Structures are given as structure tokens and as C-alpha cells.
């Protein structure tokens, strides 16, 4: 997520430095009293939805809080006036993404159905905790691992396809960790596709060629370049991926820019990765870069 854009003019050339923080949208709380470029972009999004009519200033005051509260109430979210991951997801949700066939089970829910899913996951070796009925990060990670092993869209949400697979899969299923030729071909396709967007600007919440944030870029490229659905935020990407000792082409590389995994890119080989930086847009960088090297957390595969 864009926080500060730093630049240095030297010998009539403009050198754009990495931002102090390239955190992922949805991984940073926005609340009353803050002044931040992300607040300004939040206000723009709220205005587009007809909820915010004031001037976008970047200051999170009472008018912004009231707008957020109004949005949260109308979308059955916890009305606290704070923009966290759940509110962010609702803000950027595609208007065509509606539930028509029953209730989806997802992060943050508490119900008897969630407890039954946890029990199914436990029987199949994916869930080691006590089923409680609360859909938290442990459940979400278990669902993602199950989805990946069974060739489903990896989104951490239990819909009809995932539920059907849970009901029909044999117990204690163990997925293959071998990277086969098909997987490598997909990774190569994703990397080649990602390079088409070099130069596309960074946009808060962006998930299209008109502008990306770091996780939005990864989400778009994997889905459209390789037919692979991955989680939308860096936090959930980091939770769902399988760690690799050294990055392979197509792996996601993670960085700590604000405390914990908060920025990510796609490894393209030769010590380089492609990412959407808040001060650079989509660009290729080196893992050995003086800014990125000390912030590198490791790599994970999502195949």
C-alpha cells in the first residue's frame, strides 16, 4: 500500500526510490484521526459509491468515519468506522459477485455449518484444531490447502464446489508436492504474461491493467495468465502458500515493509522479481537490491 513516495533529483535525472512502505491494501487499518494518502484514495472510492460527498483530503475525520459506518451497515459488516480487511474486500468487490446458491462460508463467520466444515477438514487431515464454528485464519488456511490439493479455485471460501469435494474426498488425502512439467509451464506462462504490464501505474485497490496494487497485480496475472485463482491480499497469500527453500520461477516472494508480510511480487528467475511498487508501478527489481534484500521474508508456491 502506498505510504510515502520518495524521489531524488540528481544531475537532471529523476531517480524514483522505493517507498518506505509498500504494504498491501487490506493489510493496514485506516481509522479516525489518521492522515495518509490511502485515506484520500479511500475517500475517492466511497465517493464513487455515492457515500462520501466531501473533498478528498487524506484526513480521516468524522465525515469519513460516518461514510464508512454507513457503508459497513449497508453491507452487514461490523460497524466500527475502521477500514480493515473485511471492509476493504467489500469496497472493491465486483458488483456481479453475488451469492445465489446458498450461503458461502468464509473468514469471520460463526455458524454450525462452519463447525461441520472444520470437522470434515479434520477427518481429512487438514485441520488440527478443535472445531469451534468460528471461521478464522486456521480454518481459512486449511480450506486453501484442501482446495489446492483438489484442483479447486484457491480462495479460502467454502462454496458449492469446495463443499462437494469435502463431502466426497477420501479421508487423510495427501496432495503431491512435486512440481511437474504442467505446473512449470503454467508458471512460465504467468511470468511471460506479467511482463506485458511493465509500466502500468500503482493504484490503491487496483486489479486491472489501468492500475494495480501489489497483491492486485499478482491476483490478476495468475488468474488471466495461468488460470490460477489466488487470495487477494498479501496476508492471505502468505498464509496459503507452501514455503520453498529457494524461489522457483512463478513463486511469490514476500517482503516485510510495515511489520510482517506486507509486500509481494512474482519471482521471474535470475534473482529478479516483478511487482507493483507504489512509487514505480509494475516493474522488475532484484532481490539483492539494497532496499529489498533486508526486507525479504522468503518465497512460497501457490501451485
PDB file of C-alpha atoms in Angstrom:
ATOM      1  CA  UNK A   1       0.000   0.000   0.000  1.00  0.00           C
ATOM      2  CA  UNK A   2       1.349   3.389  -0.917  1.00  0.00           C
ATOM      3  CA  UNK A   3       2.539   5.362   2.082  1.00  0.00           C
ATOM      4  CA  UNK A   4       5.309   7.755   1.041  1.00  0.00           C
ATOM      5  CA  UNK A   5       6.682   8.379  -2.450  1.00  0.00           C
ATOM      6  CA  UNK A   6      10.348   9.316  -2.283  1.00  0.00           C
ATOM      7  CA  UNK A   7      12.292  10.762  -5.187  1.00  0.00           C
ATOM      8  CA  UNK A   8      15.686  12.281  -5.704  1.00  0.00           C
ATOM      9  CA  UNK A   9      16.669  14.659  -8.472  1.00  0.00           C
ATOM     10  CA  UNK A  10      20.336  14.284  -9.387  1.00  0.00           C
ATOM     11  CA  UNK A  11      22.169  15.643 -12.445  1.00  0.00           C
ATOM     12  CA  UNK A  12      18.827  16.489 -14.085  1.00  0.00           C
ATOM     13  CA  UNK A  13      17.747  12.815 -13.843  1.00  0.00           C
ATOM     14  CA  UNK A  14      14.805  11.731 -11.699  1.00  0.00           C
ATOM     15  CA  UNK A  15      15.587   8.623  -9.688  1.00  0.00           C
ATOM     16  CA  UNK A  16      12.497   7.105  -8.067  1.00  0.00           C
ATOM     17  CA  UNK A  17      13.363   5.290  -4.867  1.00  0.00           C
ATOM     18  CA  UNK A  18      11.281   2.510  -3.335  1.00  0.00           C
ATOM     19  CA  UNK A  19       8.661   3.729  -0.919  1.00  0.00           C
ATOM     20  CA  UNK A  20       9.252   3.429   2.790  1.00  0.00           C
ATOM     21  CA  UNK A  21       6.232   1.139   2.827  1.00  0.00           C
ATOM     22  CA  UNK A  22       4.812  -0.969   0.005  1.00  0.00           C
ATOM     23  CA  UNK A  23       2.156  -2.601   2.164  1.00  0.00           C
ATOM     24  CA  UNK A  24      -0.716  -4.463   0.585  1.00  0.00           C
ATOM     25  CA  UNK A  25      -4.154  -2.952   0.529  1.00  0.00           C
ATOM     26  CA  UNK A  26      -6.326  -4.543   3.182  1.00  0.00           C
ATOM     27  CA  UNK A  27      -3.381  -5.269   5.473  1.00  0.00           C
ATOM     28  CA  UNK A  28      -3.356  -1.817   7.077  1.00  0.00           C
ATOM     29  CA  UNK A  29      -6.121  -0.343   9.220  1.00  0.00           C
ATOM     30  CA  UNK A  30      -7.454   3.089   8.298  1.00  0.00           C
ATOM     31  CA  UNK A  31      -9.259   4.882  11.103  1.00  0.00           C
ATOM     32  CA  UNK A  32     -10.322   8.236  12.509  1.00  0.00           C
ATOM     33  CA  UNK A  33      -7.520  10.681  13.200  1.00  0.00           C
ATOM     34  CA  UNK A  34      -5.172   9.385  10.502  1.00  0.00           C
ATOM     35  CA  UNK A  35      -3.744  11.454   7.670  1.00  0.00           C
ATOM     36  CA  UNK A  36      -2.496   9.231   4.874  1.00  0.00           C
ATOM     37  CA  UNK A  37      -2.558   9.058   1.049  1.00  0.00           C
ATOM     38  CA  UNK A  38      -4.501   5.811   1.415  1.00  0.00           C
ATOM     39  CA  UNK A  39      -7.258   7.682   3.256  1.00  0.00           C
ATOM     40  CA  UNK A  40      -7.580  10.039   0.291  1.00  0.00           C
ATOM     41  CA  UNK A  41      -7.984   7.095  -2.063  1.00  0.00           C
ATOM     42  CA  UNK A  42     -10.478   5.522   0.342  1.00  0.00           C
ATOM     43  CA  UNK A  43     -12.495   8.739   0.195  1.00  0.00           C
ATOM     44  CA  UNK A  44     -12.398   8.591  -3.612  1.00  0.00           C
ATOM     45  CA  UNK A  45     -13.744   5.026  -3.563  1.00  0.00           C
ATOM     46  CA  UNK A  46     -16.508   5.979  -1.135  1.00  0.00           C
ATOM     47  CA  UNK A  47     -17.438   8.914  -3.376  1.00  0.00           C
ATOM     48  CA  UNK A  48     -17.700   6.608  -6.391  1.00  0.00           C
ATOM     49  CA  UNK A  49     -20.211   4.585  -4.389  1.00  0.00           C
ATOM     50  CA  UNK A  50     -22.217   7.707  -3.566  1.00  0.00           C
ATOM     51  CA  UNK A  51     -21.470   7.583   0.163  1.00  0.00           C
ATOM     52  CA  UNK A  52     -18.917  10.393   0.535  1.00  0.00           C
ATOM     53  CA  UNK A  53     -19.670  13.875  -0.810  1.00  0.00           C
ATOM     54  CA  UNK A  54     -16.888  15.982   0.735  1.00  0.00           C
ATOM     55  CA  UNK A  55     -13.491  16.802  -0.764  1.00  0.00           C
ATOM     56  CA  UNK A  56     -10.899  14.022  -0.593  1.00  0.00           C
ATOM     57  CA  UNK A  57      -8.186  15.401   1.695  1.00  0.00           C
ATOM     58  CA  UNK A  58      -6.431  12.331   3.074  1.00  0.00           C
ATOM     59  CA  UNK A  59      -7.594  13.143   6.595  1.00  0.00           C
ATOM     60  CA  UNK A  60      -9.823  10.547   8.275  1.00  0.00           C
ATOM     61  CA  UNK A  61     -12.235  12.749  10.169  1.00  0.00           C
ATOM     62  CA  UNK A  62     -15.825  12.405  11.366  1.00  0.00           C
ATOM     63  CA  UNK A  63     -17.309  12.757   7.858  1.00  0.00           C
ATOM     64  CA  UNK A  64     -15.159   9.903   6.552  1.00  0.00           C
ATOM     65  CA  UNK A  65     -15.968   7.795   9.600  1.00  0.00           C
ATOM     66  CA  UNK A  66     -19.700   8.370   9.132  1.00  0.00           C
ATOM     67  CA  UNK A  67     -19.378   7.329   5.479  1.00  0.00           C
ATOM     68  CA  UNK A  68     -17.513   4.175   6.428  1.00  0.00           C
ATOM     69  CA  UNK A  69     -20.101   3.357   9.102  1.00  0.00           C
ATOM     70  CA  UNK A  70     -22.888   3.811   6.568  1.00  0.00           C
ATOM     71  CA  UNK A  71     -21.156   1.502   4.113  1.00  0.00           C
ATOM     72  CA  UNK A  72     -20.482  -1.128   6.771  1.00  0.00           C
ATOM     73  CA  UNK A  73     -24.104  -1.150   7.964  1.00  0.00           C
ATOM     74  CA  UNK A  74     -25.437  -1.489   4.428  1.00  0.00           C
ATOM     75  CA  UNK A  75     -23.128  -4.454   3.789  1.00  0.00           C
ATOM     76  CA  UNK A  76     -23.747  -6.304   7.086  1.00  0.00           C
ATOM     77  CA  UNK A  77     -20.221  -5.635   8.325  1.00  0.00           C
ATOM     78  CA  UNK A  78     -19.134  -4.791  11.869  1.00  0.00           C
ATOM     79  CA  UNK A  79     -19.967  -1.078  12.097  1.00  0.00           C
ATOM     80  CA  UNK A  80     -16.865   0.292  13.808  1.00  0.00           C
ATOM     81  CA  UNK A  81     -15.873   3.006  11.329  1.00  0.00           C
ATOM     82  CA  UNK A  82     -12.499   1.339  10.788  1.00  0.00           C
ATOM     83  CA  UNK A  83     -11.392   0.146   7.354  1.00  0.00           C
ATOM     84  CA  UNK A  84      -9.763  -3.247   7.783  1.00  0.00           C
ATOM     85  CA  UNK A  85      -9.553  -6.290   5.537  1.00  0.00           C
ATOM     86  CA  UNK A  86     -13.271  -7.164   5.554  1.00  0.00           C
ATOM     87  CA  UNK A  87     -14.435  -3.631   4.805  1.00  0.00           C
ATOM     88  CA  UNK A  88     -11.790  -3.278   2.117  1.00  0.00           C
ATOM     89  CA  UNK A  89     -12.889  -6.524   0.431  1.00  0.00           C
ATOM     90  CA  UNK A  90     -16.474  -5.281   0.381  1.00  0.00           C
ATOM     91  CA  UNK A  91     -15.392  -1.900  -1.016  1.00  0.00           C
ATOM     92  CA  UNK A  92     -13.624  -3.414  -4.009  1.00  0.00           C
ATOM     93  CA  UNK A  93     -15.964  -6.362  -4.531  1.00  0.00           C
ATOM     94  CA  UNK A  94     -17.208  -6.736  -8.082  1.00  0.00           C
ATOM     95  CA  UNK A  95     -20.894  -5.907  -8.208  1.00  0.00           C
ATOM     96  CA  UNK A  96     -21.571  -9.187 -10.063  1.00  0.00           C
ATOM     97  CA  UNK A  97     -20.147 -11.275  -7.238  1.00  0.00           C
ATOM     98  CA  UNK A  98     -23.404 -12.126  -5.512  1.00  0.00           C
ATOM     99  CA  UNK A  99     -24.359 -15.306  -3.717  1.00  0.00           C
ATOM    100  CA  UNK A 100     -27.211 -17.061  -5.493  1.00  0.00           C
ATOM    101  CA  UNK A 101     -26.877 -20.685  -4.415  1.00  0.00           C
ATOM    102  CA  UNK A 102     -26.917 -20.799  -0.639  1.00  0.00           C
ATOM    103  CA  UNK A 103     -24.644 -19.119   1.863  1.00  0.00           C
ATOM    104  CA  UNK A 104     -20.888 -19.096   1.322  1.00  0.00           C
ATOM    105  CA  UNK A 105     -18.770 -19.912   4.361  1.00  0.00           C
ATOM    106  CA  UNK A 106     -15.851 -17.550   4.721  1.00  0.00           C
ATOM    107  CA  UNK A 107     -13.458 -15.781   7.062  1.00  0.00           C
ATOM    108  CA  UNK A 108     -15.077 -14.062  10.044  1.00  0.00           C
ATOM    109  CA  UNK A 109     -18.266 -16.154  10.137  1.00  0.00           C
ATOM    110  CA  UNK A 110     -19.531 -18.202  13.092  1.00  0.00           C
ATOM    111  CA  UNK A 111     -22.101 -20.936  12.493  1.00  0.00           C
ATOM    112  CA  UNK A 112     -22.907 -24.614  12.901  1.00  0.00           C
ATOM    113  CA  UNK A 113     -22.117 -25.083   9.210  1.00  0.00           C
ATOM    114  CA  UNK A 114     -18.580 -23.783   9.781  1.00  0.00           C
ATOM    115  CA  UNK A 115     -18.131 -26.294  12.606  1.00  0.00           C
ATOM    116  CA  UNK A 116     -19.244 -29.123  10.305  1.00  0.00           C
ATOM    117  CA  UNK A 117     -16.717 -27.998   7.667  1.00  0.00           C
ATOM    118  CA  UNK A 118     -13.978 -27.909  10.301  1.00  0.00           C
ATOM    119  CA  UNK A 119     -14.870 -31.469  11.293  1.00  0.00           C
ATOM    120  CA  UNK A 120     -14.693 -32.609   7.659  1.00  0.00           C
ATOM    121  CA  UNK A 121     -11.333 -30.909   7.239  1.00  0.00           C
ATOM    122  CA  UNK A 122     -10.129 -32.552  10.457  1.00  0.00           C
ATOM    123  CA  UNK A 123     -11.173 -36.006   9.239  1.00  0.00           C
ATOM    124  CA  UNK A 124      -9.224 -35.458   6.045  1.00  0.00           C
ATOM    125  CA  UNK A 125      -6.053 -34.293   7.793  1.00  0.00           C
ATOM    126  CA  UNK A 126      -6.249 -30.581   7.008  1.00  0.00           C
ATOM    127  CA  UNK A 127      -7.473 -29.128  10.308  1.00  0.00           C
ATOM    128  CA  UNK A 128      -5.685 -29.879  13.577  1.00  0.00           C
ATOM    129  CA  UNK A 129      -7.521 -27.525  15.935  1.00  0.00           C
ATOM    130  CA  UNK A 130     -10.748 -28.076  17.843  1.00  0.00           C
ATOM    131  CA  UNK A 131     -13.862 -27.344  15.702  1.00  0.00           C
ATOM    132  CA  UNK A 132     -15.488 -24.256  17.213  1.00  0.00           C
ATOM    133  CA  UNK A 133     -17.734 -22.947  14.474  1.00  0.00           C
ATOM    134  CA  UNK A 134     -15.620 -19.803  14.037  1.00  0.00           C
ATOM    135  CA  UNK A 135     -14.066 -19.327  10.582  1.00  0.00           C
ATOM    136  CA  UNK A 136     -10.675 -17.830  11.437  1.00  0.00           C
ATOM    137  CA  UNK A 137      -7.222 -17.901   9.853  1.00  0.00           C
ATOM    138  CA  UNK A 138      -6.581 -21.551  10.789  1.00  0.00           C
ATOM    139  CA  UNK A 139      -9.785 -22.628   9.042  1.00  0.00           C
ATOM    140  CA  UNK A 140      -9.090 -20.385   6.070  1.00  0.00           C
ATOM    141  CA  UNK A 141      -5.603 -21.849   5.633  1.00  0.00           C
ATOM    142  CA  UNK A 142      -6.982 -25.393   5.926  1.00  0.00           C
ATOM    143  CA  UNK A 143      -9.606 -24.670   3.267  1.00  0.00           C
ATOM    144  CA  UNK A 144      -6.988 -23.186   0.926  1.00  0.00           C
ATOM    145  CA  UNK A 145      -4.719 -26.199   1.314  1.00  0.00           C
ATOM    146  CA  UNK A 146      -7.656 -28.532   0.618  1.00  0.00           C
ATOM    147  CA  UNK A 147      -8.673 -26.505  -2.431  1.00  0.00           C
ATOM    148  CA  UNK A 148      -5.145 -26.522  -3.827  1.00  0.00           C
ATOM    149  CA  UNK A 149      -4.752 -30.274  -3.404  1.00  0.00           C
ATOM    150  CA  UNK A 150      -8.079 -30.938  -5.115  1.00  0.00           C
ATOM    151  CA  UNK A 151      -7.679 -28.628  -8.107  1.00  0.00           C
ATOM    152  CA  UNK A 152     -10.196 -26.044  -6.913  1.00  0.00           C
ATOM    153  CA  UNK A 153     -10.006 -22.253  -7.028  1.00  0.00           C
ATOM    154  CA  UNK A 154      -7.842 -21.313  -4.034  1.00  0.00           C
ATOM    155  CA  UNK A 155      -9.824 -18.512  -2.382  1.00  0.00           C
ATOM    156  CA  UNK A 156     -10.336 -19.844   1.150  1.00  0.00           C
ATOM    157  CA  UNK A 157     -14.120 -19.691   0.749  1.00  0.00           C
ATOM    158  CA  UNK A 158     -16.341 -22.752   1.072  1.00  0.00           C
ATOM    159  CA  UNK A 159     -18.838 -22.628  -1.773  1.00  0.00           C
ATOM    160  CA  UNK A 160     -20.725 -25.443  -3.553  1.00  0.00           C
ATOM    161  CA  UNK A 161     -17.662 -26.836  -5.374  1.00  0.00           C
ATOM    162  CA  UNK A 162     -15.480 -26.947  -2.248  1.00  0.00           C
ATOM    163  CA  UNK A 163     -18.286 -28.364  -0.118  1.00  0.00           C
ATOM    164  CA  UNK A 164     -18.978 -31.064  -2.706  1.00  0.00           C
ATOM    165  CA  UNK A 165     -15.282 -32.003  -2.772  1.00  0.00           C
ATOM    166  CA  UNK A 166     -15.179 -32.125   1.039  1.00  0.00           C
ATOM    167  CA  UNK A 167     -18.150 -34.455   1.158  1.00  0.00           C
ATOM    168  CA  UNK A 168     -16.702 -36.798  -1.466  1.00  0.00           C
ATOM    169  CA  UNK A 169     -12.939 -36.745  -0.834  1.00  0.00           C
ATOM    170  CA  UNK A 170     -11.378 -39.679   0.965  1.00  0.00           C
ATOM    171  CA  UNK A 171     -10.003 -39.147   4.464  1.00  0.00           C
ATOM    172  CA  UNK A 172      -6.377 -38.140   5.053  1.00  0.00           C
ATOM    173  CA  UNK A 173      -5.796 -37.121   1.440  1.00  0.00           C
ATOM    174  CA  UNK A 174      -2.192 -36.109   0.781  1.00  0.00           C
ATOM    175  CA  UNK A 175      -1.559 -33.845  -2.168  1.00  0.00           C
ATOM    176  CA  UNK A 176       1.514 -34.106  -4.350  1.00  0.00           C
ATOM    177  CA  UNK A 177       4.303 -31.633  -3.685  1.00  0.00           C
ATOM    178  CA  UNK A 178       6.090 -32.478  -6.922  1.00  0.00           C
ATOM    179  CA  UNK A 179       6.403 -29.654  -9.404  1.00  0.00           C
ATOM    180  CA  UNK A 180       5.502 -31.367 -12.695  1.00  0.00           C
ATOM    181  CA  UNK A 181       6.040 -30.148 -16.227  1.00  0.00           C
ATOM    182  CA  UNK A 182       2.467 -28.839 -16.480  1.00  0.00           C
ATOM    183  CA  UNK A 183       2.906 -26.699 -13.371  1.00  0.00           C
ATOM    184  CA  UNK A 184       6.220 -25.324 -14.631  1.00  0.00           C
ATOM    185  CA  UNK A 185       4.645 -24.493 -17.984  1.00  0.00           C
ATOM    186  CA  UNK A 186       1.901 -22.580 -16.170  1.00  0.00           C
ATOM    187  CA  UNK A 187       4.494 -20.704 -14.120  1.00  0.00           C
ATOM    188  CA  UNK A 188       6.369 -19.737 -17.274  1.00  0.00           C
ATOM    189  CA  UNK A 189       3.116 -18.538 -18.871  1.00  0.00           C
ATOM    190  CA  UNK A 190       2.343 -16.404 -15.826  1.00  0.00           C
ATOM    191  CA  UNK A 191       5.784 -14.799 -15.831  1.00  0.00           C
ATOM    192  CA  UNK A 192       5.632 -14.072 -19.567  1.00  0.00           C
ATOM    193  CA  UNK A 193       2.153 -12.576 -19.160  1.00  0.00           C
ATOM    194  CA  UNK A 194       3.200 -10.449 -16.194  1.00  0.00           C
ATOM    195  CA  UNK A 195       5.837  -8.645 -18.249  1.00  0.00           C
ATOM    196  CA  UNK A 196       3.145  -7.254 -20.554  1.00  0.00           C
ATOM    197  CA  UNK A 197       2.168  -4.868 -17.768  1.00  0.00           C
ATOM    198  CA  UNK A 198       5.535  -3.269 -17.047  1.00  0.00           C
ATOM    199  CA  UNK A 199       4.918   0.444 -16.657  1.00  0.00           C
ATOM    200  CA  UNK A 200       1.282   0.147 -15.522  1.00  0.00           C
ATOM    201  CA  UNK A 201       0.815   2.593 -12.616  1.00  0.00           C
ATOM    202  CA  UNK A 202       0.194   1.712  -8.989  1.00  0.00           C
ATOM    203  CA  UNK A 203      -3.424   2.265  -7.942  1.00  0.00           C
ATOM    204  CA  UNK A 204      -4.821   1.711  -4.461  1.00  0.00           C
ATOM    205  CA  UNK A 205      -7.032  -1.371  -4.698  1.00  0.00           C
ATOM    206  CA  UNK A 206      -6.235  -1.761  -8.395  1.00  0.00           C
ATOM    207  CA  UNK A 207      -6.815  -5.150 -10.016  1.00  0.00           C
ATOM    208  CA  UNK A 208      -6.815  -4.256 -13.716  1.00  0.00           C
ATOM    209  CA  UNK A 209      -4.388  -3.052 -16.411  1.00  0.00           C
ATOM    210  CA  UNK A 210      -5.478   0.519 -15.692  1.00  0.00           C
ATOM    211  CA  UNK A 211      -3.684   0.246 -12.341  1.00  0.00           C
ATOM    212  CA  UNK A 212      -2.599  -2.368  -9.774  1.00  0.00           C
ATOM    213  CA  UNK A 213      -1.584  -2.578  -6.157  1.00  0.00           C
ATOM    214  CA  UNK A 214       0.939  -5.311  -5.337  1.00  0.00           C
ATOM    215  CA  UNK A 215      -1.482  -8.117  -4.492  1.00  0.00           C
ATOM    216  CA  UNK A 216      -3.986  -6.976  -7.132  1.00  0.00           C
ATOM    217  CA  UNK A 217      -1.252  -7.389  -9.753  1.00  0.00           C
ATOM    218  CA  UNK A 218      -0.473 -10.920  -8.569  1.00  0.00           C
ATOM    219  CA  UNK A 219      -4.165 -11.826  -8.451  1.00  0.00           C
ATOM    220  CA  UNK A 220      -4.796 -10.539 -11.981  1.00  0.00           C
ATOM    221  CA  UNK A 221      -1.697 -12.075 -13.569  1.00  0.00           C
ATOM    222  CA  UNK A 222      -2.172 -15.523 -12.032  1.00  0.00           C
ATOM    223  CA  UNK A 223      -5.860 -15.622 -12.966  1.00  0.00           C
ATOM    224  CA  UNK A 224      -5.569 -14.298 -16.514  1.00  0.00           C
ATOM    225  CA  UNK A 225      -2.101 -15.529 -17.386  1.00  0.00           C
ATOM    226  CA  UNK A 226      -2.307 -19.027 -15.940  1.00  0.00           C
ATOM    227  CA  UNK A 227      -5.900 -19.700 -14.937  1.00  0.00           C
ATOM    228  CA  UNK A 228      -4.869 -19.879 -11.273  1.00  0.00           C
ATOM    229  CA  UNK A 229      -7.010 -18.148  -8.633  1.00  0.00           C
ATOM    230  CA  UNK A 230      -5.009 -16.940  -5.633  1.00  0.00           C
ATOM    231  CA  UNK A 231      -6.012 -14.977  -2.500  1.00  0.00           C
ATOM    232  CA  UNK A 232      -6.388 -11.220  -2.921  1.00  0.00           C
ATOM    233  CA  UNK A 233      -4.224  -9.850  -0.084  1.00  0.00           C
ATOM    234  CA  UNK A 234      -0.591 -10.379   0.844  1.00  0.00           C
ATOM    235  CA  UNK A 235      -1.559 -11.695   4.284  1.00  0.00           C
ATOM    236  CA  UNK A 236      -3.739 -14.483   2.864  1.00  0.00           C
ATOM    237  CA  UNK A 237      -1.236 -15.229   0.098  1.00  0.00           C
ATOM    238  CA  UNK A 238       1.442 -15.695   2.731  1.00  0.00           C
ATOM    239  CA  UNK A 239      -0.788 -17.948   4.840  1.00  0.00           C
ATOM    240  CA  UNK A 240      -1.856 -20.154   1.938  1.00  0.00           C
ATOM    241  CA  UNK A 241       1.416 -20.599   0.068  1.00  0.00           C
ATOM    242  CA  UNK A 242       3.813 -23.512   0.500  1.00  0.00           C
ATOM    243  CA  UNK A 243       7.295 -22.348   1.526  1.00  0.00           C
ATOM    244  CA  UNK A 244      10.178 -23.029  -0.860  1.00  0.00           C
ATOM    245  CA  UNK A 245      13.796 -23.017   0.304  1.00  0.00           C
ATOM    246  CA  UNK A 246      14.836 -21.030  -2.766  1.00  0.00           C
ATOM    247  CA  UNK A 247      12.445 -19.283  -5.145  1.00  0.00           C
ATOM    248  CA  UNK A 248      11.412 -21.018  -8.359  1.00  0.00           C
ATOM    249  CA  UNK A 249      10.061 -19.222 -11.389  1.00  0.00           C
ATOM    250  CA  UNK A 250       6.429 -18.390 -10.666  1.00  0.00           C
ATOM    251  CA  UNK A 251       6.810 -18.428  -6.878  1.00  0.00           C
ATOM    252  CA  UNK A 252       5.614 -15.431  -4.893  1.00  0.00           C
ATOM    253  CA  UNK A 253       8.312 -13.573  -2.961  1.00  0.00           C
ATOM    254  CA  UNK A 254       7.395 -11.701   0.213  1.00  0.00           C
ATOM    255  CA  UNK A 255       8.783  -8.665   1.997  1.00  0.00           C
ATOM    256  CA  UNK A 256       8.348  -7.018   5.381  1.00  0.00           C
ATOM    257  CA  UNK A 257       7.830  -3.294   4.825  1.00  0.00           C
ATOM    258  CA  UNK A 258       5.498  -2.478   7.712  1.00  0.00           C
ATOM    259  CA  UNK A 259       5.830  -5.433  10.082  1.00  0.00           C
ATOM    260  CA  UNK A 260       5.193  -8.950   8.815  1.00  0.00           C
ATOM    261  CA  UNK A 261       4.410  -9.884   5.196  1.00  0.00           C
ATOM    262  CA  UNK A 262       3.223  -6.636   3.630  1.00  0.00           C
ATOM    263  CA  UNK A 263       4.502  -6.585   0.033  1.00  0.00           C
ATOM    264  CA  UNK A 264       4.875  -9.276  -2.615  1.00  0.00           C
ATOM    265  CA  UNK A 265       5.974  -9.922  -6.168  1.00  0.00           C
ATOM    266  CA  UNK A 266       6.412 -12.781  -8.636  1.00  0.00           C
ATOM    267  CA  UNK A 267       9.838 -14.413  -8.998  1.00  0.00           C
ATOM    268  CA  UNK A 268      10.931 -14.450 -12.653  1.00  0.00           C
ATOM    269  CA  UNK A 269      14.372 -16.047 -12.327  1.00  0.00           C
ATOM    270  CA  UNK A 270      17.962 -14.824 -12.141  1.00  0.00           C
ATOM    271  CA  UNK A 271      17.429 -13.250  -8.747  1.00  0.00           C
ATOM    272  CA  UNK A 272      14.704 -10.926 -10.051  1.00  0.00           C
ATOM    273  CA  UNK A 273      11.021 -10.396  -9.343  1.00  0.00           C
ATOM    274  CA  UNK A 274       8.243  -8.378 -10.946  1.00  0.00           C
ATOM    275  CA  UNK A 275       5.897  -6.387  -8.747  1.00  0.00           C
ATOM    276  CA  UNK A 276       3.638  -3.356  -8.500  1.00  0.00           C
ATOM    277  CA  UNK A 277       5.515  -0.861  -6.349  1.00  0.00           C
ATOM    278  CA  UNK A 278       3.708   2.193  -5.034  1.00  0.00           C
ATOM    279  CA  UNK A 279       6.396   4.539  -6.363  1.00  0.00           C
ATOM    280  CA  UNK A 280       7.282   2.631  -9.531  1.00  0.00           C
ATOM    281  CA  UNK A 281       4.170   0.905 -10.784  1.00  0.00           C
ATOM    282  CA  UNK A 282       4.779  -2.502 -12.349  1.00  0.00           C
ATOM    283  CA  UNK A 283       8.499  -3.034 -12.657  1.00  0.00           C
ATOM    284  CA  UNK A 284      11.261  -5.625 -12.339  1.00  0.00           C
ATOM    285  CA  UNK A 285      13.562  -5.472  -9.311  1.00  0.00           C
ATOM    286  CA  UNK A 286      16.423  -7.506  -7.884  1.00  0.00           C
ATOM    287  CA  UNK A 287      16.230  -9.483  -4.659  1.00  0.00           C
ATOM    288  CA  UNK A 288      19.730  -8.190  -3.937  1.00  0.00           C
ATOM    289  CA  UNK A 289      18.607  -4.563  -4.192  1.00  0.00           C
ATOM    290  CA  UNK A 290      19.724  -2.603  -1.127  1.00  0.00           C
ATOM    291  CA  UNK A 291      16.107  -1.770  -0.270  1.00  0.00           C
ATOM    292  CA  UNK A 292      14.527  -5.178  -0.836  1.00  0.00           C
ATOM    293  CA  UNK A 293      17.277  -7.525   0.379  1.00  0.00           C
ATOM    294  CA  UNK A 294      16.980  -6.705   4.112  1.00  0.00           C
ATOM    295  CA  UNK A 295      13.191  -6.859   3.913  1.00  0.00           C
ATOM    296  CA  UNK A 296      12.980 -10.220   2.141  1.00  0.00           C
ATOM    297  CA  UNK A 297      10.946 -12.836   4.042  1.00  0.00           C
ATOM    298  CA  UNK A 298      11.140 -15.770   1.631  1.00  0.00           C
ATOM    299  CA  UNK A 299       9.246 -17.406  -1.210  1.00  0.00           C
ATOM    300  CA  UNK A 300       6.139 -19.548  -1.455  1.00  0.00           C
ATOM    301  CA  UNK A 301       4.480 -21.589  -4.166  1.00  0.00           C
ATOM    302  CA  UNK A 302       0.743 -21.340  -4.740  1.00  0.00           C
ATOM    303  CA  UNK A 303       0.515 -24.228  -7.233  1.00  0.00           C
TER     304      UNK A 303
END
